[in-house]
Amino acid sequence: MTQALDEIKIGGMGASRKRVEDSRFIRGKGNYTDDIHLPGMLHMEILRSPLAHARITKIDASRAWDIPGVHLVLTGDMMATRNLAWMPTLSYDTQAVLATDKVRFQGQEVACVIADDPYIAKDACEAIDVEYEPLPVVVSPQAAAAEDAPVIRDDKENQDGNLIYNWEVGDAEGTDRAFEEADLVSRLQLHYPRSHPSPIECCGSIADFNRSTSKLTVYMTTQAPHIIRAAVALVAELPEHMIRIISPDIGGGFGNKVPIYPGYVCSILASILLERPVKWIEDKTGNLISTGFARDVYLDGELALRRDGKILGMRMRTLADHGAFFADAQPSKFKIGLMHSTFGCYDVPVAHLAARGMYTNKAPGGVAYRCSFRVTEAMFFQERMMHAAANDLGMDQAEFRRINLVRDEQFPHRTPFGFLLDSGQYKACLDLGLKAVGYEDFLRQKEEARKKGRLLGIGISTMSEPLGAGNSREYDILGIKMFDSAELRVHMTGKALLRTGARGQGQGHETTWGQIVAHELGIPADDVTVEEGDTDTAPFGMGTYASRSTPVAGAAIAMVCRKVRAKARKLAAHLLEVSEEDIEWELGRFYVRSAPDRGVTIQECAMAAYSNMPDGLEPGLENNAYYDPPNLTWPFACYIVTVEVDPETGVWDVLNMVAVDDCGVRINPMIVEGQIMGGLTEAYAMSNMQFITFDADGNCIGANYMDYMLPTAWETPGFELHGEIVTPSPHHPIGAKGVGECAAVGGPAAFVNAVMDAIAGTGVRNIDMPLLPDRVWEAITERHDVSGAPPVRSDG
Ligand code: MCN
Ligand code: CUN
């Protein structure tokens, strides 16, 4: 006889529990950085460079100082007196906080004004006179590599060109041999354009230095508060325990809020100098022009193929444009993030990747935007290459993938680049996707439509993504190992407080973390408060990005619950007057093995922990856990899109989109579906409409929401989601794999492949994203590839 609780009823694993945080968000009761007002608070605005590359010959701020209400004007020279003109980046480079010698991209931070209100500060910025001596501008990595290119980072010793790194991985000679044996070599070259995460809330901070306590409190929009605390301690040489970083509610991060930005540093220094709170809230243009650019990489590769469709080897070269400072976060060991996870889901015997990174006169780029460290580029190239190779072989797209996907019995599967894929049912996902979209039927429809001059197309994208950095052997940022943590405190009445080292930005952690506690302890999720983002209270963790929260912090939550349960078992034994060995557990309750009717609930154990503990047992019911995962998690996804292209205009419409995601055990199926829909929307936006680039003078074109469209429900097509296939992660304590980025990673190639399929027969191999109507039209009418690489034509 069992009295176990109904897991779904208590909001445990698998419950589509409504998001508890939404109660405050939809009422306008969120607490974002800009909602915080401290007594005596001043406001900071940033003066940005209008030029992309220029020597600064003079900065005269005297007119700004004279404006009533101005408290402080910060310039690079003043920062330099405190050794803060430059700061370290998360990629072992340096970045100018405020420019001293040169400006190196349009929008670079040149000076800051701190005033009574933001309007005075903005006016005073305009009263600062800066004299620039323009220098030649470099806006592409190819130009940066030229012999006579101006050296952008002449501040660095031993930097005689613009090369940042030249990195390679894999087996070059073995790959050469595979190509010699190939029946056919398929080649593709493309540019994954710059894109911007553009969360609705821009970046910002409020620094509050209190001289009397020596404590520095910073409220800020960061996805990784503990990394910021460590960086502030090391750079500003402040004692770590005197620094408190609070990440309040965040209005979307998407990777934009991982790096450290000059605005944060300047607000901190200003608060220390003025001994008053200083708020900096970035405006939309500032956000779009200067922070967190992603992608901007040229990809070029080849597949060695056997006539029957088997892939024999893969070769790939990347040329990445990092802008003026190499500032993105990535595991120290890997210069181009996890780009070498490419082709992981296919059984490729041998492969080689060579990566180069260059400085250019653009804002720092290469942050992972909804992408576990460059995985978006890796999977995009993989799936575009698969599409081209199937066509070159004259093979069916689905069949070519089916032949090469890693088979179920091959797990664990080691990729040629050394990743260990531990589980999956790849073919089952593909077959489900094909069935859902009505593959054979659509192919017939497509042929029929062709006869009438209509262009229909279908695009497939299948991929497995490495999520959840890390394991500490391989993954660290600036030497800090990538583990994570959880702390659980069960109160006397059985309610609980859970804290983790992650920091959600809208993913629903407050909802799903409670569900893990419900699953492990039988404490209803509604009885659990979840807190993240305050370094004075949260246990040390590496934050939320790379879809690592469920794989790492989520695992830590399960582990801390198990520690708490182990103690509760002792309390149960005491209450039931039997020995611990005679006790069994079922959800929410311990009972005597020989007499299942005799039991105590987890709540009764909690009460006993404070009121009736056995002799020798420490009072209280709480614990913490630090979790270092043995491997990444490897979710799999299959995205299939059908489109119709209008040959007269190049406009394309999505007819249908099917998504099959296997992210292991789903904690909250509704939240998982929300994550997938959001990711697919971003994928659609990147492939269809989002355009932000640079002209030959380095002017950022498209840093506004007219050119860089954020699709609303109106523009976004419908998606059909499938979650029937579940392959639990073999090492994660609750079998969950990450999912937060999958759809944004795998989605873009499905859209582009569909359009390419629709225009098959034109001889066009590639159109660079975004597939704007004029580009598609040009491809159809001119019958050539269309590149989107900057500089854009500046004749318009
Ligand atoms: N989840 C689940 N079952 C699983 C996996 C995940 O129920 N098997 C739930 C999780 O509990 C969590 C959500 O899905 O509530 C996402 O989990 P996870 O995949 O672990 O990703 P993270 O929480 O680490 O979120 C990071 C990821 C990243 S890196 C970007 S970028 C992105 C994304 O999340 N930014 C987002 N989704 C976002 N969604 C919103 N609303 N806002 C952002 O800024
Ligand atoms: Cu990869 S963007 Mo998310 O890691 O914050």
Tab-separated table of C-alpha atoms in Angstrom, residues 125-472:
chain	number	residue	atom	x	y	z
A	125	CYS	CA	28.100	64.841	-22.829
A	126	GLU	CA	27.365	66.938	-25.888
A	127	ALA	CA	29.285	69.829	-24.347
A	128	ILE	CA	32.504	67.810	-24.242
A	129	ASP	CA	34.807	68.811	-27.093
A	130	VAL	CA	36.768	65.932	-28.563
A	131	GLU	CA	39.181	66.361	-31.448
A	132	TYR	CA	39.729	63.311	-33.608
A	133	GLU	CA	42.301	62.646	-36.306
A	134	PRO	CA	40.687	60.012	-38.549
A	135	LEU	CA	42.629	56.820	-39.335
A	136	PRO	CA	42.026	54.222	-42.047
A	137	VAL	CA	39.172	51.905	-41.098
A	138	VAL	CA	39.058	48.105	-41.252
A	139	VAL	CA	35.630	46.464	-41.300
A	140	SER	CA	36.331	42.908	-42.350
A	141	PRO	CA	38.739	40.251	-41.095
A	142	GLN	CA	40.028	39.776	-44.653
A	143	ALA	CA	41.012	43.452	-44.807
A	144	ALA	CA	42.444	43.190	-41.298
A	145	ALA	CA	44.743	40.414	-42.471
A	146	ALA	CA	46.153	42.411	-45.393
A	147	GLU	CA	49.868	43.258	-45.279
A	148	ASP	CA	49.317	47.004	-45.250
A	149	ALA	CA	46.349	47.016	-42.867
A	150	PRO	CA	46.572	49.586	-40.079
A	151	VAL	CA	47.353	48.004	-36.725
A	152	ILE	CA	44.241	48.519	-34.639
A	153	ARG	CA	45.649	47.380	-31.317
A	154	ASP	CA	48.848	49.405	-31.309
A	155	ASP	CA	48.372	49.702	-27.546
A	156	LYS	CA	49.545	46.105	-27.188
A	157	GLU	CA	53.188	45.166	-27.108
A	158	ASN	CA	54.247	42.659	-29.762
A	159	GLN	CA	51.032	43.128	-31.718
A	160	ASP	CA	52.337	43.898	-35.177
A	161	GLY	CA	49.232	42.913	-37.144
A	162	ASN	CA	45.557	42.360	-36.397
A	163	LEU	CA	45.674	38.630	-35.725
A	164	ILE	CA	44.238	37.554	-32.365
A	165	TYR	CA	44.688	33.810	-32.624
A	166	ASN	CA	45.474	31.061	-35.024
A	167	TRP	CA	44.135	27.872	-33.526
A	168	GLU	CA	43.603	24.384	-34.812
A	169	VAL	CA	42.121	21.140	-33.632
A	170	GLY	CA	41.701	17.657	-35.103
A	171	ASP	CA	43.811	15.468	-37.334
A	172	ALA	CA	45.090	17.380	-40.366
A	173	GLU	CA	46.980	14.531	-42.011
A	174	GLY	CA	44.257	11.932	-41.430
A	175	THR	CA	41.747	14.347	-42.906
A	176	ASP	CA	43.939	14.868	-45.974
A	177	ARG	CA	43.999	11.089	-46.485
A	178	ALA	CA	40.200	10.902	-46.228
A	179	PHE	CA	39.909	13.523	-48.952
A	180	GLU	CA	42.281	11.559	-51.177
A	181	GLU	CA	40.012	8.529	-50.879
A	182	ALA	CA	36.798	10.456	-51.543
A	183	ASP	CA	34.600	9.842	-54.593
A	184	LEU	CA	33.319	13.387	-54.313
A	185	VAL	CA	34.243	16.530	-52.405
A	186	SER	CA	31.505	18.986	-51.554
A	187	ARG	CA	32.466	22.523	-50.639
A	188	LEU	CA	30.636	25.487	-49.121
A	189	GLN	CA	31.622	29.007	-48.141
A	190	LEU	CA	29.425	31.402	-46.220
A	191	HIS	CA	29.274	34.279	-43.763
A	192	TYR	CA	27.243	34.050	-40.577
A	193	PRO	CA	26.434	37.742	-40.174
A	194	ARG	CA	26.738	39.861	-37.093
A	195	SER	CA	23.634	39.655	-35.015
A	196	HIS	CA	22.607	41.234	-31.779
A	197	PRO	CA	20.793	39.632	-28.852
A	198	SER	CA	18.925	42.922	-28.231
A	199	PRO	CA	17.054	42.020	-25.074
A	200	ILE	CA	14.115	44.333	-24.364
A	201	GLU	CA	15.883	45.650	-21.251
A	202	CYS	CA	19.236	47.244	-22.087
A	203	CYS	CA	22.293	46.929	-19.845
A	204	GLY	CA	22.660	49.042	-16.739
A	205	SER	CA	24.020	49.317	-13.236
A	206	ILE	CA	23.635	51.223	-10.003
A	207	ALA	CA	26.819	51.399	-7.981
A	208	ASP	CA	26.476	52.344	-4.344
A	209	PHE	CA	29.687	52.798	-2.391
A	210	ASN	CA	29.251	53.453	1.295
A	211	ARG	CA	32.364	55.041	2.806
A	212	SER	CA	31.270	54.388	6.385
A	213	THR	CA	31.094	50.613	5.898
A	214	SER	CA	33.502	50.418	2.935
A	215	LYS	CA	30.901	48.273	1.230
A	216	LEU	CA	30.290	48.480	-2.498
A	217	THR	CA	26.877	47.287	-3.632
A	218	VAL	CA	26.207	47.077	-7.354
A	219	TYR	CA	22.786	46.356	-8.794
A	220	MET	CA	23.319	45.339	-12.363
A	221	THR	CA	22.057	43.457	-15.364
A	222	THR	CA	24.461	40.557	-15.251
A	223	GLN	CA	23.893	36.905	-16.069
A	224	ALA	CA	26.878	35.975	-13.909
A	225	PRO	CA	27.028	37.994	-10.666
A	226	HIS	CA	29.764	35.968	-8.992
A	227	ILE	CA	32.130	36.356	-11.951
A	228	ILE	CA	31.555	40.105	-11.767
A	229	ARG	CA	32.318	40.111	-8.046
A	230	ALA	CA	35.564	38.244	-8.654
A	231	ALA	CA	36.487	40.618	-11.499
A	232	VAL	CA	35.766	43.733	-9.428
A	233	ALA	CA	37.799	42.332	-6.536
A	234	LEU	CA	40.753	41.586	-8.781
A	235	VAL	CA	40.658	44.681	-11.007
A	236	ALA	CA	39.644	47.358	-8.525
A	237	GLU	CA	41.611	45.586	-5.777
A	238	LEU	CA	38.684	45.793	-3.389
A	239	PRO	CA	38.239	43.070	-0.769
A	240	GLU	CA	35.779	40.507	-2.129
A	241	HIS	CA	33.643	40.396	1.017
A	242	MET	CA	33.073	44.140	0.703
A	243	ILE	CA	31.551	43.736	-2.744
A	244	ARG	CA	27.946	42.762	-3.197
A	245	ILE	CA	26.633	42.213	-6.703
A	246	ILE	CA	22.879	42.040	-7.030
A	247	SER	CA	21.287	41.009	-10.264
A	248	PRO	CA	17.656	41.954	-9.829
A	249	ASP	CA	15.006	40.915	-12.360
A	250	ILE	CA	16.518	40.812	-15.841
A	251	GLY	CA	14.479	41.670	-18.917
A	252	GLY	CA	16.126	39.171	-21.218
A	253	GLY	CA	19.805	38.367	-21.462
A	254	PHE	CA	20.393	36.055	-24.418
A	255	GLY	CA	24.142	36.345	-23.849
A	256	ASN	CA	24.172	40.141	-24.075
A	257	LYS	CA	24.591	40.374	-20.305
A	258	VAL	CA	27.575	38.095	-19.845
A	259	PRO	CA	30.492	40.429	-20.703
A	260	ILE	CA	31.763	43.274	-18.547
A	261	TYR	CA	31.025	46.671	-20.075
A	262	PRO	CA	32.722	50.047	-19.530
A	263	GLY	CA	29.461	51.523	-18.222
A	264	TYR	CA	29.532	49.179	-15.237
A	265	VAL	CA	33.126	50.104	-14.411
A	266	CYS	CA	32.551	53.852	-14.762
A	267	SER	CA	29.471	53.830	-12.549
A	268	ILE	CA	31.461	51.994	-9.892
A	269	LEU	CA	34.375	54.413	-9.980
A	270	ALA	CA	32.000	57.394	-9.997
A	271	SER	CA	30.204	56.113	-6.925
A	272	ILE	CA	33.482	55.576	-5.085
A	273	LEU	CA	34.647	59.098	-5.968
A	274	LEU	CA	31.354	60.837	-5.222
A	275	GLU	CA	30.272	58.576	-2.335
A	276	ARG	CA	26.767	58.574	-3.775
A	277	PRO	CA	24.803	55.960	-5.696
A	278	VAL	CA	25.329	56.313	-9.465
A	279	LYS	CA	22.906	54.839	-11.967
A	280	TRP	CA	23.740	54.061	-15.583
A	281	ILE	CA	21.008	52.826	-17.906
A	282	GLU	CA	22.030	52.260	-21.476
A	283	ASP	CA	19.723	53.500	-24.231
A	284	LYS	CA	18.642	51.275	-27.089
A	285	THR	CA	21.092	52.711	-29.607
A	286	GLY	CA	23.935	52.383	-27.125
A	287	ASN	CA	22.984	48.766	-26.577
A	288	LEU	CA	22.710	47.949	-30.275
A	289	ILE	CA	25.860	49.783	-31.284
A	290	SER	CA	28.345	48.861	-28.580
A	291	THR	CA	27.467	45.751	-26.592
A	292	GLY	CA	27.397	42.045	-27.085
A	293	PHE	CA	27.512	41.528	-30.837
A	294	ALA	CA	27.479	37.887	-31.860
A	295	ARG	CA	28.658	35.728	-34.808
A	296	ASP	CA	30.381	37.603	-37.661
A	297	VAL	CA	32.384	34.671	-38.854
A	298	TYR	CA	33.355	33.405	-42.283
A	299	LEU	CA	33.016	29.660	-42.603
A	300	ASP	CA	34.520	27.585	-45.290
A	301	GLY	CA	34.570	23.818	-45.414
A	302	GLU	CA	34.541	20.583	-47.306
A	303	LEU	CA	33.118	17.127	-46.901
A	304	ALA	CA	34.857	14.070	-48.290
A	305	LEU	CA	32.080	11.789	-49.540
A	306	ARG	CA	31.706	8.259	-50.755
A	307	ARG	CA	29.350	7.756	-53.698
A	308	ASP	CA	26.824	5.915	-51.457
A	309	GLY	CA	26.506	8.969	-49.234
A	310	LYS	CA	28.860	8.080	-46.374
A	311	ILE	CA	30.882	11.022	-45.022
A	312	LEU	CA	34.572	10.112	-44.873
A	313	GLY	CA	36.015	13.317	-43.471
A	314	MET	CA	35.381	16.983	-42.755
A	315	ARG	CA	37.585	20.008	-43.072
A	316	MET	CA	36.670	23.481	-41.902
A	317	ARG	CA	38.254	26.914	-41.699
A	318	THR	CA	36.862	29.846	-39.783
A	319	LEU	CA	37.777	33.506	-39.903
A	320	ALA	CA	36.151	35.417	-37.088
A	321	ASP	CA	35.701	39.159	-36.756
A	322	HIS	CA	36.001	40.016	-33.067
A	323	GLY	CA	35.915	43.774	-33.390
A	324	ALA	CA	38.412	45.961	-31.571
A	325	PHE	CA	38.609	43.957	-28.346
A	326	PHE	CA	38.509	40.196	-27.863
A	327	ALA	CA	35.920	40.349	-25.127
A	328	ASP	CA	33.530	37.415	-25.292
A	329	ALA	CA	33.252	34.770	-22.625
A	330	GLN	CA	34.370	31.305	-23.574
A	331	PRO	CA	36.151	28.413	-21.961
A	332	SER	CA	39.828	29.370	-21.697
A	333	LYS	CA	41.059	26.352	-23.636
A	334	PHE	CA	38.998	26.963	-26.753
A	335	LYS	CA	39.755	30.063	-28.778
A	336	ILE	CA	36.648	29.873	-30.902
A	337	GLY	CA	34.377	28.448	-28.250
A	338	LEU	CA	32.819	25.109	-29.045
A	339	MET	CA	32.940	25.592	-32.820
A	340	HIS	CA	34.529	22.164	-32.962
A	341	SER	CA	31.278	20.584	-31.811
A	342	THR	CA	30.314	20.858	-35.479
A	343	PHE	CA	29.256	17.605	-37.170
A	344	GLY	CA	29.066	15.969	-33.724
A	345	CYS	CA	25.773	14.192	-34.399
A	346	TYR	CA	27.120	12.548	-37.550
A	347	ASP	CA	29.464	9.620	-37.641
A	348	VAL	CA	32.424	11.429	-39.200
A	349	PRO	CA	35.637	9.385	-38.858
A	350	VAL	CA	38.164	12.197	-39.133
A	351	ALA	CA	38.095	15.983	-39.149
A	352	HIS	CA	40.179	19.109	-38.895
A	353	LEU	CA	39.319	22.697	-37.977
A	354	ALA	CA	41.556	25.738	-38.366
A	355	ALA	CA	40.373	28.980	-36.796
A	356	ARG	CA	41.681	32.500	-37.069
A	357	GLY	CA	40.414	35.533	-35.211
A	358	MET	CA	41.053	39.155	-36.179
A	359	TYR	CA	40.708	42.622	-34.732
A	360	THR	CA	38.650	45.067	-36.799
A	361	ASN	CA	37.171	48.528	-36.235
A	362	LYS	CA	33.876	47.247	-34.938
A	363	ALA	CA	32.382	46.895	-31.504
A	364	PRO	CA	33.553	43.778	-29.663
A	365	GLY	CA	31.814	40.769	-31.150
A	366	GLY	CA	31.618	37.050	-30.786
A	367	VAL	CA	29.522	36.799	-27.654
A	368	ALA	CA	27.434	33.696	-27.583
A	369	TYR	CA	23.925	34.882	-28.421
A	370	ARG	CA	21.584	32.076	-27.462
A	371	CYS	CA	24.338	29.694	-28.290
A	372	SER	CA	26.601	27.633	-26.127
A	373	PHE	CA	29.837	29.394	-27.157
A	374	ARG	CA	29.739	29.618	-30.990
A	375	VAL	CA	27.658	26.479	-31.337
A	376	THR	CA	25.125	28.394	-33.443
A	377	GLU	CA	27.705	29.043	-36.120
A	378	ALA	CA	28.970	25.469	-35.883
A	379	MET	CA	25.545	23.918	-36.371
A	380	PHE	CA	24.496	26.413	-39.022
A	381	PHE	CA	27.521	25.585	-41.104
A	382	GLN	CA	27.061	21.867	-40.500
A	383	GLU	CA	23.464	21.859	-41.688
A	384	ARG	CA	24.057	24.156	-44.650
A	385	MET	CA	26.969	21.924	-45.646
A	386	MET	CA	24.828	18.786	-45.270
A	387	HIS	CA	22.223	20.367	-47.538
A	388	ALA	CA	24.782	21.237	-50.202
A	389	ALA	CA	26.461	17.812	-49.991
A	390	ALA	CA	23.190	15.890	-50.392
A	391	ASN	CA	22.469	17.940	-53.501
A	392	ASP	CA	25.957	17.354	-54.869
A	393	LEU	CA	25.458	13.618	-54.394
A	394	GLY	CA	22.001	13.813	-55.942
A	395	MET	CA	20.628	12.258	-52.768
A	396	ASP	CA	17.475	12.859	-50.777
A	397	GLN	CA	18.083	15.287	-47.881
A	398	ALA	CA	16.525	13.018	-45.251
A	399	GLU	CA	18.235	9.883	-46.541
A	400	PHE	CA	21.671	11.530	-46.542
A	401	ARG	CA	21.216	12.522	-42.913
A	402	ARG	CA	19.837	9.102	-41.973
A	403	ILE	CA	22.912	7.358	-43.403
A	404	ASN	CA	25.294	9.531	-41.417
A	405	LEU	CA	23.564	10.224	-38.089
A	406	VAL	CA	25.157	8.469	-35.103
A	407	ARG	CA	23.180	5.272	-34.484
A	408	ASP	CA	21.608	4.493	-31.094
A	409	GLU	CA	23.962	1.566	-30.470
A	410	GLN	CA	27.045	3.738	-31.104
A	411	PHE	CA	26.671	5.698	-27.839
A	412	PRO	CA	28.813	6.763	-26.124
A	413	HIS	CA	30.277	8.226	-29.281
A	414	ARG	CA	33.576	10.107	-29.357
A	415	THR	CA	33.739	12.771	-32.077
A	416	PRO	CA	36.968	13.357	-33.995
A	417	PHE	CA	37.393	16.587	-32.010
A	418	GLY	CA	37.184	14.740	-28.710
A	419	PHE	CA	33.649	15.427	-27.472
A	420	LEU	CA	31.800	12.504	-25.916
A	421	LEU	CA	28.170	12.291	-27.046
A	422	ASP	CA	26.567	10.058	-24.488
A	423	SER	CA	22.998	9.395	-25.559
A	424	GLY	CA	20.292	10.038	-28.106
A	425	GLN	CA	17.786	8.579	-30.554
A	426	TYR	CA	18.657	10.641	-33.565
A	427	LYS	CA	16.947	8.616	-36.267
A	428	ALA	CA	13.736	8.337	-34.283
A	429	CYS	CA	13.646	12.146	-33.983
A	430	LEU	CA	14.266	12.593	-37.703
A	431	ASP	CA	11.593	10.064	-38.622
A	432	LEU	CA	9.080	11.689	-36.301
A	433	GLY	CA	9.814	15.078	-37.836
A	434	LEU	CA	9.425	13.760	-41.371
A	435	LYS	CA	6.153	12.089	-40.511
A	436	ALA	CA	4.809	15.203	-38.809
A	437	VAL	CA	5.628	17.427	-41.758
A	438	GLY	CA	4.288	14.898	-44.290
A	439	TYR	CA	7.604	14.658	-46.087
A	440	GLU	CA	6.807	12.411	-49.064
A	441	ASP	CA	3.570	14.244	-49.654
A	442	PHE	CA	5.269	17.612	-49.637
A	443	LEU	CA	7.905	16.442	-52.127
A	444	ARG	CA	5.065	15.519	-54.517
A	445	GLN	CA	3.304	18.846	-53.942
A	446	LYS	CA	6.551	20.621	-54.623
A	447	GLU	CA	6.921	18.907	-58.016
A	448	GLU	CA	3.328	19.716	-58.929
A	449	ALA	CA	3.764	23.367	-57.924
A	450	ARG	CA	6.976	23.635	-59.959
A	451	LYS	CA	5.044	22.786	-63.102
A	452	LYS	CA	2.889	25.846	-62.440
A	453	GLY	CA	5.877	28.101	-61.791
A	454	ARG	CA	5.441	28.136	-57.996
A	455	LEU	CA	8.542	27.700	-55.855
A	456	LEU	CA	8.024	25.471	-52.815
A	457	GLY	CA	10.915	24.234	-50.704
A	458	ILE	CA	11.681	22.108	-47.665
A	459	GLY	CA	14.618	22.488	-45.296
A	460	ILE	CA	15.865	20.083	-42.659
A	461	SER	CA	18.216	20.758	-39.776
A	462	THR	CA	19.299	18.013	-37.390
A	463	MET	CA	21.823	18.656	-34.666
A	464	SER	CA	23.048	17.789	-31.217
A	465	GLU	CA	24.278	20.669	-29.137
A	466	PRO	CA	26.789	20.598	-26.252
A	467	LEU	CA	25.020	22.252	-23.312
A	468	GLY	CA	25.967	22.724	-19.702
A	469	ALA	CA	29.584	23.738	-19.344
A	470	GLY	CA	31.283	22.329	-17.901
A	471	ASN	CA	33.218	19.758	-16.293
A	472	SER	CA	35.962	21.537	-14.464
